[in-house]
Rosetta silent file (secondary structure, phi, psi, omega in degrees, C-alpha in Angstrom):
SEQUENCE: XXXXXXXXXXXXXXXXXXXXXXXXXXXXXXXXXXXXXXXXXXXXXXXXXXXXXXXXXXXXXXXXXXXXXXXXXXXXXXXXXXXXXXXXXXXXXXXXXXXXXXXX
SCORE:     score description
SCORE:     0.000 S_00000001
   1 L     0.000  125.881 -179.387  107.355   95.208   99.029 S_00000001
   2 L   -63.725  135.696  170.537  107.383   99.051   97.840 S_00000001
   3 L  -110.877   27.473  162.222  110.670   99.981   96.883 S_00000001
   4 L   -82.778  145.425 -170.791  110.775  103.687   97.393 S_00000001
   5 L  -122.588  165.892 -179.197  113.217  104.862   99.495 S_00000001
   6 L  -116.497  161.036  121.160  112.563  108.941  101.464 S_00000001
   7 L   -53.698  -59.527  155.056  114.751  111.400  103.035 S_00000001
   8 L   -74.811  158.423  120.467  112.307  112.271  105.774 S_00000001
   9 H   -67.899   12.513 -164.341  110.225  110.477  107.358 S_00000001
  10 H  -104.278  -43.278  177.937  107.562  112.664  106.976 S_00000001
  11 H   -75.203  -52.021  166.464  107.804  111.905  103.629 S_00000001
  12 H   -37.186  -57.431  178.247  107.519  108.049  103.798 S_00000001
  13 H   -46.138  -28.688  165.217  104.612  108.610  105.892 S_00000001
  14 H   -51.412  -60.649  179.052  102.781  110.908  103.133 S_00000001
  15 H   -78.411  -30.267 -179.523  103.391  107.800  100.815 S_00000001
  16 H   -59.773  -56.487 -173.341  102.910  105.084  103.194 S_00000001
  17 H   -61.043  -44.653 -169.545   99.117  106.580  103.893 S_00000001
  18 H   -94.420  -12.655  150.102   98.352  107.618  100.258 S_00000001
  19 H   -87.840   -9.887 -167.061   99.699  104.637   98.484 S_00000001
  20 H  -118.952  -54.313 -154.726   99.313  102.316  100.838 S_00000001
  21 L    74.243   43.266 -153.461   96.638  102.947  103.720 S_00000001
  22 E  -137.480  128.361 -167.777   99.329  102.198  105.994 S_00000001
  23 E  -106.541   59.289  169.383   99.171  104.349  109.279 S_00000001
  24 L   -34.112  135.807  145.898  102.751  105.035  111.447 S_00000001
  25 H   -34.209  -63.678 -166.711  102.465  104.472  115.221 S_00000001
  26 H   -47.319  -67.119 -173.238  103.374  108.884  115.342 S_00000001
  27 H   -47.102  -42.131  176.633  100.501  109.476  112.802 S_00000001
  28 H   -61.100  -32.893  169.870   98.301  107.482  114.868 S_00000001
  29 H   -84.088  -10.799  174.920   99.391  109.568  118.069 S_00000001
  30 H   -97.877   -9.541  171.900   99.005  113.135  116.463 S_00000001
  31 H   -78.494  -40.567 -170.669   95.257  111.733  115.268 S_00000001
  32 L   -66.561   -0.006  170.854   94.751  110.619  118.666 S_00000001
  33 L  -116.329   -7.236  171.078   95.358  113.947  120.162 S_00000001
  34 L    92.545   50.691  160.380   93.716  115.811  116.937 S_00000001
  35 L  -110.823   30.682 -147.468   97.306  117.020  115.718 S_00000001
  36 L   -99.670   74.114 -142.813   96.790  114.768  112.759 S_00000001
  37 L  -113.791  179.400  158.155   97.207  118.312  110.473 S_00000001
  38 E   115.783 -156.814  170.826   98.927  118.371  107.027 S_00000001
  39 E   -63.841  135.117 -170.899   98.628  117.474  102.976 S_00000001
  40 L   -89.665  110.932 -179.707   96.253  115.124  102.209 S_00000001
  41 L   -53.413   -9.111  171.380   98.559  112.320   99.585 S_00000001
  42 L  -129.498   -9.019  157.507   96.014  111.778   97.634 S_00000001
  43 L  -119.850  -18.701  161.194   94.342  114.714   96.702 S_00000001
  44 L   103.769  -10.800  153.045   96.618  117.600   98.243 S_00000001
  45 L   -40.415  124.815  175.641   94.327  119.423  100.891 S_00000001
  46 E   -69.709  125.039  145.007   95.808  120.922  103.447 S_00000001
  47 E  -134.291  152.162 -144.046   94.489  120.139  106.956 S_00000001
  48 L   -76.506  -50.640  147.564   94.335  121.818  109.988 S_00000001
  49 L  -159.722  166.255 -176.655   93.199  118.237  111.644 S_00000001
  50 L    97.925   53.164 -159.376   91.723  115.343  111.146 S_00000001
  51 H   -99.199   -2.122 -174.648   93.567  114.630  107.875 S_00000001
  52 H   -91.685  -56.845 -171.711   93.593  110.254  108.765 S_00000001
  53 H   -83.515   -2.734  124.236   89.613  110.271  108.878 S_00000001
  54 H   -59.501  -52.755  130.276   89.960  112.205  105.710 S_00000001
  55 H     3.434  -96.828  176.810   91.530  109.736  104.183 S_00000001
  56 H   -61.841  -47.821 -165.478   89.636  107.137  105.009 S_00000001
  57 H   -49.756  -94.725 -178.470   86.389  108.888  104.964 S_00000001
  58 H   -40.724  -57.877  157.716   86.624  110.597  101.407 S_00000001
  59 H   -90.980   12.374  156.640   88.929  108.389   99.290 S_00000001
  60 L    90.336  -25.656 -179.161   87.808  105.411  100.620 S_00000001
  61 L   -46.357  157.843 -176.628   90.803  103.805  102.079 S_00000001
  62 L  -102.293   98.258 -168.378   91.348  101.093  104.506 S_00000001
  63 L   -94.066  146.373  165.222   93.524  102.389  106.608 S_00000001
  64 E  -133.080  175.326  174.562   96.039   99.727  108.997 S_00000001
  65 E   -60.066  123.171  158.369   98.715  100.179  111.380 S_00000001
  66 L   -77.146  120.925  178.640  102.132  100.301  109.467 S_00000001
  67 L   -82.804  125.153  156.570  105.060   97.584  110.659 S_00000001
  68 L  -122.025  145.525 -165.775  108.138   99.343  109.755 S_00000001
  69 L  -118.854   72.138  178.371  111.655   98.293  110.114 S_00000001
  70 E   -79.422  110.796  167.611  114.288  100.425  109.949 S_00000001
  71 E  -108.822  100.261 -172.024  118.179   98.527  109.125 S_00000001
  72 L   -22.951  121.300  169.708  121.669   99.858  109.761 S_00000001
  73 L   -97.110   19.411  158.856  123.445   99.253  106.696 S_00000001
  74 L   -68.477  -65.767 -171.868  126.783   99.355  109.178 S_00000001
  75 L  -136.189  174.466 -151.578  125.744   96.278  111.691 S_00000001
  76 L   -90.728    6.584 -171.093  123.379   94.184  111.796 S_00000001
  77 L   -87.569  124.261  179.110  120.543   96.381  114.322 S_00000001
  78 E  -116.501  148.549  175.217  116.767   97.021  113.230 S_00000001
  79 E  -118.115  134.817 -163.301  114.790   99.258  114.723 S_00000001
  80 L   -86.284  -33.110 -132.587  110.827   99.838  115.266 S_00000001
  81 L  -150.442  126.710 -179.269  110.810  103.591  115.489 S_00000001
  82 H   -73.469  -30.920  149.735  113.057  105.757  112.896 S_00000001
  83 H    -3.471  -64.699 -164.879  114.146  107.967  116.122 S_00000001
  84 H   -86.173  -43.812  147.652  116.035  105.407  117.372 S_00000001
  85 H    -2.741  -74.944 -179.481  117.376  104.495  114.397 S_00000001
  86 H   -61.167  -33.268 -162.139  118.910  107.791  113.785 S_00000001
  87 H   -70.068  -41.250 -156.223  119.968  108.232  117.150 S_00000001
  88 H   -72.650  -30.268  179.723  121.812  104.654  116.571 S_00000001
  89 H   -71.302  -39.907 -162.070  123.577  105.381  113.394 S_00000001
  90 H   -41.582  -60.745  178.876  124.592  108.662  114.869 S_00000001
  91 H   -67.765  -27.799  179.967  126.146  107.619  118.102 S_00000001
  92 H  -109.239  -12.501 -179.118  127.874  103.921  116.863 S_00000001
  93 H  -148.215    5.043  144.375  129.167  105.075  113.596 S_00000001
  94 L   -42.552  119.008  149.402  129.222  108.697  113.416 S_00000001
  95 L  -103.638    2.845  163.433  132.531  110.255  113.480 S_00000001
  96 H   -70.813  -42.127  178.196  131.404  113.139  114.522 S_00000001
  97 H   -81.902   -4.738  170.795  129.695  111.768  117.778 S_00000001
  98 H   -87.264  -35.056 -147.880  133.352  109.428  118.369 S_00000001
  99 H   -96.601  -58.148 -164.034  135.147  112.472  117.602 S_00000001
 100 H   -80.325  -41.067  172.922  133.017  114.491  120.639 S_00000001
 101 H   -74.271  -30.379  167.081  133.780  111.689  123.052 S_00000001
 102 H   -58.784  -26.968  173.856  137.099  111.490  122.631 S_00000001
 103 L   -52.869  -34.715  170.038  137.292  115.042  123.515 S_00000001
 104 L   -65.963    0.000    0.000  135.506  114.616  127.019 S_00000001
């Protein structure tokens, strides 16, 4: 198990694909609409789209589907999708979002 940790997710994805082969559900939905646009992780060309079948195509990779798990390190709740994730620490253990409700 890779033991890098990101700030974005944008960045884990950059490393998941160029160190990996490993393919987020979202990257798989901006190739599947041709919005797949950005740096290529392994050699650094920028593209406009089609940057996954660059990838594979060019550097040879084997690209799969990425499982990812995202775990509160509050409670005990994993998540599929880092969205939710965020939304979850925000809203149960924020004190800024407790802090806004009390307020209603």
């Amino acid at each position: 198990k890779c033991q890098y940790r990101f700030f974005t997710d944008q960045g884990l994805e950059r490393h998941l694909l160029g160190s990996h082969g490993l393919v987020t559900a979202s990257m798989q939905d901006a190739a599947n609409k041709g919005q797949d646009s950005g740096r290529c992780p392994v050699c650094g060309k920028t593209y406009q789209w089609k940057l996954l079948n660059h990838v594979a195509k060019d550097h040879g990779k084997t690209l799969k589907p990425a499982h990812l798990s995202y775990k509160c390190t509050v409670c005990t709740a994993t998540f599929g999708q880092y969205k939710l994730f965020e939304n979850h620490v925000y809203t149960a253990h924020s004190g800024v979002a407790k802090k806004a409700d009390k307020n209603k």
